[in-house]
Coordinates of C-alpha atoms in Angstrom, one line a residue:
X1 CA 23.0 -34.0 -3.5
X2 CA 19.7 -33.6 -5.2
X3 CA 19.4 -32.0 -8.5
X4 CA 15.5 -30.7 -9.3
X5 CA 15.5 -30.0 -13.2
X6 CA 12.8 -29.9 -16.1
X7 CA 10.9 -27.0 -14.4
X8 CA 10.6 -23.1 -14.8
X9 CA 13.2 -21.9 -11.5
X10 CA 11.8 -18.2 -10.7
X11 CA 14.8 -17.5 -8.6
X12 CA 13.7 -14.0 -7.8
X13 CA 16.4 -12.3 -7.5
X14 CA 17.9 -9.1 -8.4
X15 CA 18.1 -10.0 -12.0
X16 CA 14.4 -12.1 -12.0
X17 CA 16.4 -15.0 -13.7
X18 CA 14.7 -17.7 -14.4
X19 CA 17.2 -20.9 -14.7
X20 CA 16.5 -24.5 -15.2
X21 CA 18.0 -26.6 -13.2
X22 CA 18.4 -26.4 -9.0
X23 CA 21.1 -28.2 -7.0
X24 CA 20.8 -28.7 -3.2
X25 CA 23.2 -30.2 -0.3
X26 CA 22.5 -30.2 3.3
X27 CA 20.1 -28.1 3.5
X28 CA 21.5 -25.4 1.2
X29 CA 21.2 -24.1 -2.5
X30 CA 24.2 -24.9 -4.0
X31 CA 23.8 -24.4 -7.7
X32 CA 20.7 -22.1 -9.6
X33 CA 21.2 -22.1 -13.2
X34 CA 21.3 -23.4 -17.0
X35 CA 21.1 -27.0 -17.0
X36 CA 24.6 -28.7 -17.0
X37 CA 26.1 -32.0 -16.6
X38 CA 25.0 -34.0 -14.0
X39 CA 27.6 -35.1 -11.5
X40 CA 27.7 -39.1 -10.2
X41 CA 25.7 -39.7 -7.4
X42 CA 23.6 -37.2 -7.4
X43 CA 19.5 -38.1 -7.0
X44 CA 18.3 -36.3 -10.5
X45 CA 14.8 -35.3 -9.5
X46 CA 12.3 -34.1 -12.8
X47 CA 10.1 -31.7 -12.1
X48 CA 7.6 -32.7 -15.0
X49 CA 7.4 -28.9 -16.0
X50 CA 6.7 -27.7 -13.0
X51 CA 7.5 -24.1 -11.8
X52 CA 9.1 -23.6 -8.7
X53 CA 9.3 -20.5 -6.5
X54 CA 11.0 -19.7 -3.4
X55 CA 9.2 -20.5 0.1
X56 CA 6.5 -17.9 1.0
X57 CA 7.5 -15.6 3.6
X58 CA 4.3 -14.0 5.8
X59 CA 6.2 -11.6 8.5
X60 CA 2.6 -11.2 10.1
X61 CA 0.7 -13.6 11.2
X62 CA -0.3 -15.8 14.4
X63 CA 0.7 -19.2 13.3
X64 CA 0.9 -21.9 15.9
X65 CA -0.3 -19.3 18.4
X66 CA -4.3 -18.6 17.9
X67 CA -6.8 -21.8 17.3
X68 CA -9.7 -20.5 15.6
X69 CA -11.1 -17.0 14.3
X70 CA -12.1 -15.9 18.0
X71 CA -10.8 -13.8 20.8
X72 CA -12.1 -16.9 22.9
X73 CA -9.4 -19.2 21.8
X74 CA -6.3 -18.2 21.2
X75 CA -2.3 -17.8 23.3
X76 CA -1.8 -14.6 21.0
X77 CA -3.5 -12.1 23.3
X78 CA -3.0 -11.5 27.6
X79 CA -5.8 -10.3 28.3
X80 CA -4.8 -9.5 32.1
X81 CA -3.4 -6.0 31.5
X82 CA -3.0 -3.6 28.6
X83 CA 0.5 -2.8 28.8
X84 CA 2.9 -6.8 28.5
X85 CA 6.4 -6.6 27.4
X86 CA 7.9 -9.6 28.5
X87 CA 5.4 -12.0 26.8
X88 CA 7.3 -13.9 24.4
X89 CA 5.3 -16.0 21.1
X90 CA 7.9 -18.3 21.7
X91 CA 6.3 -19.3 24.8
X92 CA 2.9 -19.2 23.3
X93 CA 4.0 -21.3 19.9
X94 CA 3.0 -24.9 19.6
X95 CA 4.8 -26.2 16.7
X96 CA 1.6 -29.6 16.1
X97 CA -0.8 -26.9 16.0
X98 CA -2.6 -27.5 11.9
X99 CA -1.7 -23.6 10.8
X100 CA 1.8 -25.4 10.1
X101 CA 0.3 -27.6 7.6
X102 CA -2.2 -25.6 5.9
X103 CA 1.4 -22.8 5.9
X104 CA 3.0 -25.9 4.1
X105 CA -0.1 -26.3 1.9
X106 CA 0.1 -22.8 0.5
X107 CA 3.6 -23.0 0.1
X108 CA 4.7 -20.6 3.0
X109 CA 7.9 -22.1 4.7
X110 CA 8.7 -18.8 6.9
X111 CA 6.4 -16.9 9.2
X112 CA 6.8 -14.2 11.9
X113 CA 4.5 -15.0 14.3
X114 CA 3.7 -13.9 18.3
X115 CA 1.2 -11.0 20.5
X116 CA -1.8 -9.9 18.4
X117 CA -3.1 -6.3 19.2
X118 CA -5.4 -6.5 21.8
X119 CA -2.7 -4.5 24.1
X120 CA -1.1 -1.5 23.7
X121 CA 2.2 -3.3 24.3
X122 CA 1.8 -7.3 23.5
X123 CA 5.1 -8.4 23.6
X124 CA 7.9 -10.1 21.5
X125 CA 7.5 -11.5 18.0
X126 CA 9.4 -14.3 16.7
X127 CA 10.5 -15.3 13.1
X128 CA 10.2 -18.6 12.4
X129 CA 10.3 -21.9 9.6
X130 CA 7.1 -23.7 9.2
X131 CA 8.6 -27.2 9.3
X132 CA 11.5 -28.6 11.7
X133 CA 11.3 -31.3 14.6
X134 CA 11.6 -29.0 17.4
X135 CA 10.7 -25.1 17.9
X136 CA 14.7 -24.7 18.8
X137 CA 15.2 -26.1 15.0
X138 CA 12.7 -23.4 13.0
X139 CA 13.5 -20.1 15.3
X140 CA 15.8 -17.6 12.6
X141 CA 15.4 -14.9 14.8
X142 CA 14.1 -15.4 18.4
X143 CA 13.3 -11.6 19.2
X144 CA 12.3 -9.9 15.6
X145 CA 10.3 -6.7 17.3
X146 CA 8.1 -5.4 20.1
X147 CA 4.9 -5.6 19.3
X148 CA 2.0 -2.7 20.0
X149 CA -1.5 -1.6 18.9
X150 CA -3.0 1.9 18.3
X151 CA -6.5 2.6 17.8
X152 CA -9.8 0.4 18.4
X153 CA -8.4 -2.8 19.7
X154 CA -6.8 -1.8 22.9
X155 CA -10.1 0.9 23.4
X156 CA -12.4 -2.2 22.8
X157 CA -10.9 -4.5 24.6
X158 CA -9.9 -2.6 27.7
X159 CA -11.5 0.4 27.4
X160 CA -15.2 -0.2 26.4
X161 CA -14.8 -4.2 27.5
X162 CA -12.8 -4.2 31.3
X163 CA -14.0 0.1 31.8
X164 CA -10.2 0.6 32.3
X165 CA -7.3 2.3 30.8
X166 CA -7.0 2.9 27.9
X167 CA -10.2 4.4 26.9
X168 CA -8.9 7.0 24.7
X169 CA -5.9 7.3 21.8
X170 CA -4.3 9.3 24.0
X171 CA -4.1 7.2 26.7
X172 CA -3.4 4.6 24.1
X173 CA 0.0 6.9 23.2
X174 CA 0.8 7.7 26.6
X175 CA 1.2 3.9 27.5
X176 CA 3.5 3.7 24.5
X177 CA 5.6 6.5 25.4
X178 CA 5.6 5.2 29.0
X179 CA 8.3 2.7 28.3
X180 CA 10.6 4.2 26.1
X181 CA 10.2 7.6 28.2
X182 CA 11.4 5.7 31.4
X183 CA 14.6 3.0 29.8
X184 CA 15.5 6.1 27.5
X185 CA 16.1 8.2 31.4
X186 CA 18.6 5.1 32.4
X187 CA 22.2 5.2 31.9
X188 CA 24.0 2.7 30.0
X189 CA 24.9 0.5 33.1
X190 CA 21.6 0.8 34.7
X191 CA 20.2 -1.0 31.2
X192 CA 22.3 -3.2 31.1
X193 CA 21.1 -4.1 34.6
X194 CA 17.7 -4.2 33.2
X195 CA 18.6 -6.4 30.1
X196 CA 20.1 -8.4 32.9
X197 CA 17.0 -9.4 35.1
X198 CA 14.8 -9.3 32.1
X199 CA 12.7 -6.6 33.5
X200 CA 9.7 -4.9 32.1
X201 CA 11.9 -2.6 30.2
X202 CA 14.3 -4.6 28.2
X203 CA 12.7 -4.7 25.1
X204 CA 12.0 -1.2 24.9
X205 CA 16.1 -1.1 26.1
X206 CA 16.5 -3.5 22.7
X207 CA 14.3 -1.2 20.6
X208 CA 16.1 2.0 21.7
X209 CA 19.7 0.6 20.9
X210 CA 18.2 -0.9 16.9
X211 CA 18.9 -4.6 18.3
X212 CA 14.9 -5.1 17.1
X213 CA 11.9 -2.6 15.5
X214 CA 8.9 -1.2 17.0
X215 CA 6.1 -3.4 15.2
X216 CA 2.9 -1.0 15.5
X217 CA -0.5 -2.0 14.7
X218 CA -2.0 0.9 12.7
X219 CA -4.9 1.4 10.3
X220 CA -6.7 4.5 10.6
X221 CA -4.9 7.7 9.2
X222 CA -3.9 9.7 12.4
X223 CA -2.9 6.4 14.0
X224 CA -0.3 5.7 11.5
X225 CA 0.9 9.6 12.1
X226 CA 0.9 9.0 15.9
X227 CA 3.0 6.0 15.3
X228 CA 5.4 7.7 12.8
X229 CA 5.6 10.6 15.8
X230 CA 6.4 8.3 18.6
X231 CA 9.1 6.7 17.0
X232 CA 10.6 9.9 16.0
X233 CA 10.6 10.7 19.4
X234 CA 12.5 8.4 20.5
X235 CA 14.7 7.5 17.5
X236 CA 13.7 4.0 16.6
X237 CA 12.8 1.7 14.0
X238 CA 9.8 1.4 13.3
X239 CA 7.8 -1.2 10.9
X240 CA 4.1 -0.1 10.3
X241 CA 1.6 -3.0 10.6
X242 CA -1.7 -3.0 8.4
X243 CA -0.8 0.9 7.4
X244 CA -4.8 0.3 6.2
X245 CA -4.8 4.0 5.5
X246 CA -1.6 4.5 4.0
X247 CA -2.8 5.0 1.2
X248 CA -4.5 8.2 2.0
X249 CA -1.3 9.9 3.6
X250 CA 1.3 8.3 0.9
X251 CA 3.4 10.9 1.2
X252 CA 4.2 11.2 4.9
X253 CA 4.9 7.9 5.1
X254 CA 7.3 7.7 2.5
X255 CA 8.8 10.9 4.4
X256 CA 9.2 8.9 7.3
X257 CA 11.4 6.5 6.4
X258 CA 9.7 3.3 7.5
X259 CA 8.4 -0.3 5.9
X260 CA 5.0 -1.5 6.1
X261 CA 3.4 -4.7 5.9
X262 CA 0.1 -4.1 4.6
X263 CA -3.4 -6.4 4.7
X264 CA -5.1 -8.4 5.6
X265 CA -7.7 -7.4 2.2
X266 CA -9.8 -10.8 2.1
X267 CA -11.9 -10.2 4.6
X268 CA -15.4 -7.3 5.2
X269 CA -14.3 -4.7 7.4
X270 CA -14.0 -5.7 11.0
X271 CA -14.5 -2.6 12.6
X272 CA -14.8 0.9 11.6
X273 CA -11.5 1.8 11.6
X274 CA -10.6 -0.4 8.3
X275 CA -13.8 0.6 6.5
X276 CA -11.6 1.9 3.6
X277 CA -9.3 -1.3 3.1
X278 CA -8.2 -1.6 0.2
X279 CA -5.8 -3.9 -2.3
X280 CA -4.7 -1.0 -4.4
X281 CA -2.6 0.2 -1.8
X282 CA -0.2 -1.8 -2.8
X283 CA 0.3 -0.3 -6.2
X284 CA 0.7 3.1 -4.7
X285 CA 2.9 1.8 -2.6
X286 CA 5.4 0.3 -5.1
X287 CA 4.5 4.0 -7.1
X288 CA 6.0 5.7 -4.6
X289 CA 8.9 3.6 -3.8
X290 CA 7.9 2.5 0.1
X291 CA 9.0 -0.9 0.7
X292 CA 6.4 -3.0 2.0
X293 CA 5.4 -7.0 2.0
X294 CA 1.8 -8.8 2.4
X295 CA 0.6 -10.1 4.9
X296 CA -2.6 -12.9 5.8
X297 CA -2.8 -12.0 9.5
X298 CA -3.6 -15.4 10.2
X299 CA -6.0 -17.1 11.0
X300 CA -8.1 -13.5 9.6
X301 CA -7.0 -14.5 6.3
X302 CA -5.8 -18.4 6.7
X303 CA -2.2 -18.7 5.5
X304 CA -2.3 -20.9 3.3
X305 CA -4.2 -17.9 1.2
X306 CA -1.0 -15.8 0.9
X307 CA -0.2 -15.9 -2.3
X308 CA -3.9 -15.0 -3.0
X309 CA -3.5 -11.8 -0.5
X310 CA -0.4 -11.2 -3.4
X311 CA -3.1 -11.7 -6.3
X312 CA -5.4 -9.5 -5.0
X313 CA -3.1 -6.5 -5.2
X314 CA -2.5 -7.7 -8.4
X315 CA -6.2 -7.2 -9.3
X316 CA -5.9 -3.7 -8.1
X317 CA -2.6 -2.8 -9.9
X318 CA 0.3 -4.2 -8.7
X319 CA 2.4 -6.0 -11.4
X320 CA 2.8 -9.4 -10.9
X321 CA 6.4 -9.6 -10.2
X322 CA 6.3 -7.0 -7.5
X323 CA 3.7 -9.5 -6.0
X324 CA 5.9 -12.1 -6.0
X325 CA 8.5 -10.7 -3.7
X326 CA 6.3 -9.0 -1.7
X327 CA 5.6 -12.5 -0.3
X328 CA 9.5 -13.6 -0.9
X329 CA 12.5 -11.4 -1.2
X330 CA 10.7 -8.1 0.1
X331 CA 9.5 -9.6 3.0
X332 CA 12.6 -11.2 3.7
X333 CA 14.5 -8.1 3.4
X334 CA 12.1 -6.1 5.6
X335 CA 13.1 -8.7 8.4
X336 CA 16.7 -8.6 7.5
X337 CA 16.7 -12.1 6.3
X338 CA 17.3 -11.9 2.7
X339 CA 20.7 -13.3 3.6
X340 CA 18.9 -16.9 4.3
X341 CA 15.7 -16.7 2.5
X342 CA 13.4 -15.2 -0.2
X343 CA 15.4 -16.2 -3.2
X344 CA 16.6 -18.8 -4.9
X345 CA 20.1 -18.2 -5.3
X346 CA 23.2 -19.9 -4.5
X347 CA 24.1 -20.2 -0.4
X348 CA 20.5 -19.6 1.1
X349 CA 18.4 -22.2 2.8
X350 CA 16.8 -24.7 0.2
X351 CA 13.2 -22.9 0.9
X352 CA 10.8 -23.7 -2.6
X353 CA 7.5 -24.4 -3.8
X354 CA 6.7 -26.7 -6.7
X355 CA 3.5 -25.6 -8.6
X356 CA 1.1 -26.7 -10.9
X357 CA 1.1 -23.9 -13.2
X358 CA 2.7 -20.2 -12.7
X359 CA 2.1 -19.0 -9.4
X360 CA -1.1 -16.3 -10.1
X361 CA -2.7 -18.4 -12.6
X362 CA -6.3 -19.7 -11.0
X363 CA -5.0 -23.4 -11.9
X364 CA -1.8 -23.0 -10.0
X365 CA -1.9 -25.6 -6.9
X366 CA 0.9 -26.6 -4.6
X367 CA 2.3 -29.5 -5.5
X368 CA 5.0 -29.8 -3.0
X369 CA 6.9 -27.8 -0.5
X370 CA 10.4 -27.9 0.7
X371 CA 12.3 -26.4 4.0
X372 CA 15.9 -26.4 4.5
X373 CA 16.3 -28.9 1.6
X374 CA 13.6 -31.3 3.1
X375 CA 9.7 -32.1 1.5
X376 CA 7.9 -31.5 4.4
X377 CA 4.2 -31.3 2.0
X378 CA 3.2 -33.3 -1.2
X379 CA -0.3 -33.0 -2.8
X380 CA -1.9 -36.0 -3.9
X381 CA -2.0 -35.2 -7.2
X382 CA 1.8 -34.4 -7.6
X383 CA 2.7 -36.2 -10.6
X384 CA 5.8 -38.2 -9.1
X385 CA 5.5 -39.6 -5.2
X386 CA 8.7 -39.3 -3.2
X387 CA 9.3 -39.8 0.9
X388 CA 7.3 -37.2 2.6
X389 CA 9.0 -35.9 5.8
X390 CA 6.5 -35.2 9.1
X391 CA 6.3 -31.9 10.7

């Protein structure tokens, strides 16, 4: 057993205690609290006065799946055709790629990752750790949502690019419907049939029965409507990604129902439809009660800048504790994983930082990261040197 102590513990949970001393045992959290007497055999670890923070959670990004900032380069997007259900990120994941360790260098220990937005339907997104020796040993959830894009990207790419369908936001919706429109007319054998042979329409199959979300790429206004309209439709979750213009429509999205994981804010305007991007959406978010985390969108923001996405919406209004779950405990409940992750609490997976200073102050460096119990980064200037795991 190791036993972390002489540090500030934000633990982050529903009472924001902070404790000081940490116990973990294969892999788990096993004690947060006041400090109390150590029992024999345990490894006493001091912290030096560190502060230490659960692992940063980023449920959208392209980790391990896109090599630079370029459409050129990348196993995120198929290109071939607009409409792709069966692609799968963990088929496009490779687990040496360096996004792992600059994740670890920001302090980010969990990622959903998988199909950018080039297509109106990209495929399946996966939720993984950012340390482990084998993709098998980081998956939490294999198939965490379908993933699809409204608005410029699939016009640009296949529309104004390949002169091809879609060239319009309706034919945009009309691809979306497509799927749900035809598994929604099949019986419950004939799905199962479908699930079966993996055929085009088993994730919309999965969708429609609330096994996974709809994960929909949206920033312009009357996108995020369209998207809110579709899944009413049909009666399905739905998680809004970007939500750029949220802000502007606050209250039909809180109407809705649904989550939204908004960003990426470091970054000009790409395109015309994210001209009025904005950090202080965040604040109006948590005004009006709609849950939503922060995102990087790696590699548009690098990862390893997540908890400055957080800081940003600080900047702009958000308080800082808000912040901090945003990119811990909010994001892991948005993917139903606050069971496992985004606190420190007693029973959940030994995911934590170790910083410099408290986690928005301008000084505040990572000093070392831990997965499931395991230091997988240490900086060089970390204060006391212990055996560093590889990736």
């Amino acid at each position: 057993m190791n036993i972390y102590h002489h540090a500030t513990f934000l633990t982050v949970n529903e009472q924001n205690d902070v404790f000081e001393q940490l116990w973990v045992e294969d892999g788990r959290i096993v004690y947060v609290g006041p400090a109390k007497d150590i029992p024999p055999h345990a490894h006493l670890i001091d912290l030096q006065g560190a502060y230490v923070t659960p692992g940063l959670i980023d449920i959208h990004a392209h980790v391990g799946t896109w090599a630079e900032v370029t459409e050129d380069i990348n196993d995120a997007n198929e290109y071939s055709e607009p409409f792709t259900p069966l692609m799968h990120a963990l088929d496009s994941v490779d687990i040496r790629h360096f996004s792992f360790q600059h994740a670890l260098a920001g302090g980010v220990t969990t990622v959903q990752t998988g199909p950018g937005s080039a297509n109106v339907i990209g495929g399946i997104w996966s939720i993984l750790k950012t340390a482990g020796p084998t993709l098998a040993s980081r998956v939490l959830v294999e198939r965490s949502g379908l993933k699809g894009a409204l608005g410029e990207n699939p016009k640009n790419v296949f529309g104004i690019q390949y002169k091809r369908k879609p060239m319009t936001r309706m034919a945009i919706a009309q691809l979306l419907r497509d799927g749900f429109q035809r598994a929604s007319l099949l019986n419950e054998q004939e799905q199962a049939e479908k699930v079966q042979q993996n055929s085009e329409l088993r994730p919309f199959i999965e969708v429609l029965r609330g096994e996974m979300p709809l994960r929909l790429h949206c920033h312009r206004a009357d996108d995020i409507m369209t998207a809110i309209r579709i899944a009413k439709e049909f009666n399905v979750k739905l998680h809004l990604e970007h939500c750029t213009e949220g802000y502007l429509i606050v209250d039909a999205v809180k109407n809705s129902g649904y989550h939204a994981t908004l960003g990426p804010y470091m970054l000009t305007p790409s395109k015309y439809e994210t001209r009025h991007s904005s950090p202080a959406i965040a604040a109006i978010f948590k005004e009006h009660n709609i849950p939503f985390a922060i995102m990087t969108d790696h590699p548009f923001v690098p990862i390893q800048y997540l908890k400055y996405c957080a800081s940003e919406a600080i900047r702009y209004g958000l308080d800082e504790q808000t912040a901090l779950k945003s990119i811990t405990i909010h994001a892991a409940k948005l993917v139903q994983l606050d069971h496992r992750i985004g606190s420190l609490e007693k029973g959940k997976d030994a995911d934590f930082v170790v910083w410099s200073h408290p986690i928005f102050e301008t000084e505040a460096k990572v000093l070392q990261t831990y997965v499931n119990g395991e230091k997988y980064f240490e900086a060089e200037e970390a204060p006391w040197k212990t055996q560093k795991l590889p990736l």
